[in-house]
Coordinates of C-alpha atoms and ligand atoms in Angstrom, one line a residue:
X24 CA 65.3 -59.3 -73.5
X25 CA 65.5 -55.7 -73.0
X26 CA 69.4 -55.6 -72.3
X27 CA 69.6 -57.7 -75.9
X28 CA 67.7 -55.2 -77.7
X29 CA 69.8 -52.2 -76.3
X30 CA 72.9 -54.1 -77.0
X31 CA 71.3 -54.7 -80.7
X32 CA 70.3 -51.0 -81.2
X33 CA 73.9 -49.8 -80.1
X34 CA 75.3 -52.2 -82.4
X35 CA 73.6 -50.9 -85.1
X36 CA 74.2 -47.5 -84.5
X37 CA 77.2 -47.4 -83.1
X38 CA 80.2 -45.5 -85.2
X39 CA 82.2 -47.5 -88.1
X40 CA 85.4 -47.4 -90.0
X41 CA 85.0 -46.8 -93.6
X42 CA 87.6 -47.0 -96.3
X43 CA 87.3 -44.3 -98.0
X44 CA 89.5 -43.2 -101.2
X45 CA 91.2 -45.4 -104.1
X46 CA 94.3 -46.9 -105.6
X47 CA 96.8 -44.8 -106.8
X48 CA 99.5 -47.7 -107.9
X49 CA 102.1 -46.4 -106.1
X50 CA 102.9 -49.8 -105.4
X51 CA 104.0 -49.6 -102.0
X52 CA 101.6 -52.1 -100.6
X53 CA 103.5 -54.6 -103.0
X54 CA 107.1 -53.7 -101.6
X55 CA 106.6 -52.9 -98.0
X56 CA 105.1 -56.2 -97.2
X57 CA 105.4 -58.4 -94.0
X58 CA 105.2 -61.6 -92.7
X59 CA 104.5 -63.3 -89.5
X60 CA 105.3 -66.7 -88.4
X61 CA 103.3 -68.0 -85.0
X62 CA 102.1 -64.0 -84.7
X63 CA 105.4 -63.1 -84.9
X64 CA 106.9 -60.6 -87.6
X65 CA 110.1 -62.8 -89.4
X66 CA 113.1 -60.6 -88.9
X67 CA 115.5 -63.0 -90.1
X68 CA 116.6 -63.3 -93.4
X69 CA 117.7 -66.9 -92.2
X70 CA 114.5 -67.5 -91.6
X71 CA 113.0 -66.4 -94.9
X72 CA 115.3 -69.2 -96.4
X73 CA 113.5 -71.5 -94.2
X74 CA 110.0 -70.4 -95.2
X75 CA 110.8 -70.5 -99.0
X76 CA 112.3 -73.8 -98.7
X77 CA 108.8 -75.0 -96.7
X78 CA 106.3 -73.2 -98.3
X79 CA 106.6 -72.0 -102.4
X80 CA 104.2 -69.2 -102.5
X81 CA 107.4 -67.2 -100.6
X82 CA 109.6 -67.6 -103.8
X83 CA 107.5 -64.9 -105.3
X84 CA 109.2 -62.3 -102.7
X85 CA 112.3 -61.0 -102.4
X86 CA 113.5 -58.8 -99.0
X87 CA 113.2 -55.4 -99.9
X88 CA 114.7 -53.8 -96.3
X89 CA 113.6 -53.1 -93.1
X90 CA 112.0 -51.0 -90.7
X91 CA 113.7 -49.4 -87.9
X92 CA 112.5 -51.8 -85.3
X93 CA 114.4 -54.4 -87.6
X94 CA 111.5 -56.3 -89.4
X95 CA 111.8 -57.5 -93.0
X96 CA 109.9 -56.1 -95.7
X97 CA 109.7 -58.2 -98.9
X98 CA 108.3 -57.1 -102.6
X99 CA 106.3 -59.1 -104.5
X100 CA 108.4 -60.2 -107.8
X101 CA 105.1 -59.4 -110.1
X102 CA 105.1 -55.9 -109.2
X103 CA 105.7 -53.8 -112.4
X104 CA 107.8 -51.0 -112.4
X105 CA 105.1 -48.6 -112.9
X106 CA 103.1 -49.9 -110.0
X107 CA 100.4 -52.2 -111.9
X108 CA 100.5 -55.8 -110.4
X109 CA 101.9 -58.3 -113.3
X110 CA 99.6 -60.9 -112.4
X111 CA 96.5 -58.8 -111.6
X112 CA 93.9 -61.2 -112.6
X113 CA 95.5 -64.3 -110.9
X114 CA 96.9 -62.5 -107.6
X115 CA 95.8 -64.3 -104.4
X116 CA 92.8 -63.5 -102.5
X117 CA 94.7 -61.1 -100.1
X118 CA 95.4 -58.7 -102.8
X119 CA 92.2 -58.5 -104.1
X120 CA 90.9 -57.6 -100.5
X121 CA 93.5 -55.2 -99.8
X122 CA 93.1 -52.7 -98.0
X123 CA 90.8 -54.8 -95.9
X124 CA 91.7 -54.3 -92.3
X125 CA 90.1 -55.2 -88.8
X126 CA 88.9 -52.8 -87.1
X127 CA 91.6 -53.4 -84.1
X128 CA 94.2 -52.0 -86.3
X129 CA 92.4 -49.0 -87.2
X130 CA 91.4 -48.8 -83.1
X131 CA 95.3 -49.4 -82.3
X132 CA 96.4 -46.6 -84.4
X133 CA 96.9 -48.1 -87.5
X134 CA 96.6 -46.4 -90.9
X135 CA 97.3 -47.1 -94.6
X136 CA 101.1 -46.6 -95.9
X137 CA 102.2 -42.8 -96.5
X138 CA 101.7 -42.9 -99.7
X139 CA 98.5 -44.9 -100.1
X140 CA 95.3 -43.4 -102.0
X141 CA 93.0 -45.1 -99.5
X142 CA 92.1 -43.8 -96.4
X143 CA 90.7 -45.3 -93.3
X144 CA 88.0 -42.7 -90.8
X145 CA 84.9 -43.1 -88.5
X146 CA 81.7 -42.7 -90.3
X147 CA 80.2 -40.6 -87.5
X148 CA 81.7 -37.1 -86.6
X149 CA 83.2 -35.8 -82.5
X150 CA 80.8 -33.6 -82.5
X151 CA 78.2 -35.7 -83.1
X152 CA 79.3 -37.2 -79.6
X153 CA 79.1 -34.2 -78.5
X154 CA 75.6 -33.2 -79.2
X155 CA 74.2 -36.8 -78.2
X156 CA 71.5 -35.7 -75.0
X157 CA 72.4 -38.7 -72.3
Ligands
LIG15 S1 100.4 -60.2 -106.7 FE1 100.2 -58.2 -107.5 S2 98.8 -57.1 -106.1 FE2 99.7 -59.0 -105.1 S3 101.5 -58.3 -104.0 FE3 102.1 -59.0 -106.0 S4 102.1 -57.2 -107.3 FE4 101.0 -56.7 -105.5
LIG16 S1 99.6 -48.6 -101.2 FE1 97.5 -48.1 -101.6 S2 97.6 -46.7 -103.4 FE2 99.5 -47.8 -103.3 S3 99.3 -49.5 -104.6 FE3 98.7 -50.2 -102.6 S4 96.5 -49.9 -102.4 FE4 97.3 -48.7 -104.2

């Protein structure tokens, strides 16, 4: 009973990422998109065919480069050119969340894209570690 009231109260006051920040429409999160196929990242244009050919909803992207270690990035075909989404109120339910993330990204290093207007921190400052008696 005891243990599961200490593991309750650390819960609750444990530390938390916040997203703090807002949406500049640089647009980046619409071009610098990947994908993952059984938890893998595609890498294969080849691949991609495949996938459009299987599944629609990929028609609406088109490979926009890749990143050093070689993974595709595609961008969304409704992306205006001045950042706005061209089918804001009908985009899919992952847009509207972004930039949602789980907190084992954030704990693995991860951070928004360069030039994101969101930012990702821990609602409870070091020293605030620091001072904590024991
Ligand atoms: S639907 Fe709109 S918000 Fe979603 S990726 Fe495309 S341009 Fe971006
Ligand atoms: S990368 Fe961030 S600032 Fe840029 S469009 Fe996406 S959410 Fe907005």
């Amino acid at each position: 009973m005891f243990k599961n009231l200490k593991f309750f109260l650390q819960k609750l006051f444990s530390s938390k990422y916040v997203i703090s920040g807002k949406c500049n429409k640089c647009g980046d999160c619409c071009r610098q998109i990947t994908f993952s196929v059984a938890d893998k990242l595609v890498t294969d244009e080849q691949e991609f065919l495949r996938m459009q050919n299987f599944e629609k909803k990929y028609k609406n992207f088109e490979i926009n480069g890749k990143t050093e270690d070689g993974v595709l990035l595609f961008k969304c075909k409704a992306l205006k050119d001045d950042g706005s989404c061209g089918v804001h109120w009908f985009r899919s339910v992952n847009c509207r969340l972004y930039p949602r993330f789980n907190k084992m990204f954030v704990h693995d290093g991860g951070e928004p894209l360069d030039r994101c207007g969101y930012k990702f921190s821990v609602d409870k400052k070091f020293s605030e570690y620091l001072d904590k008696k024991p």
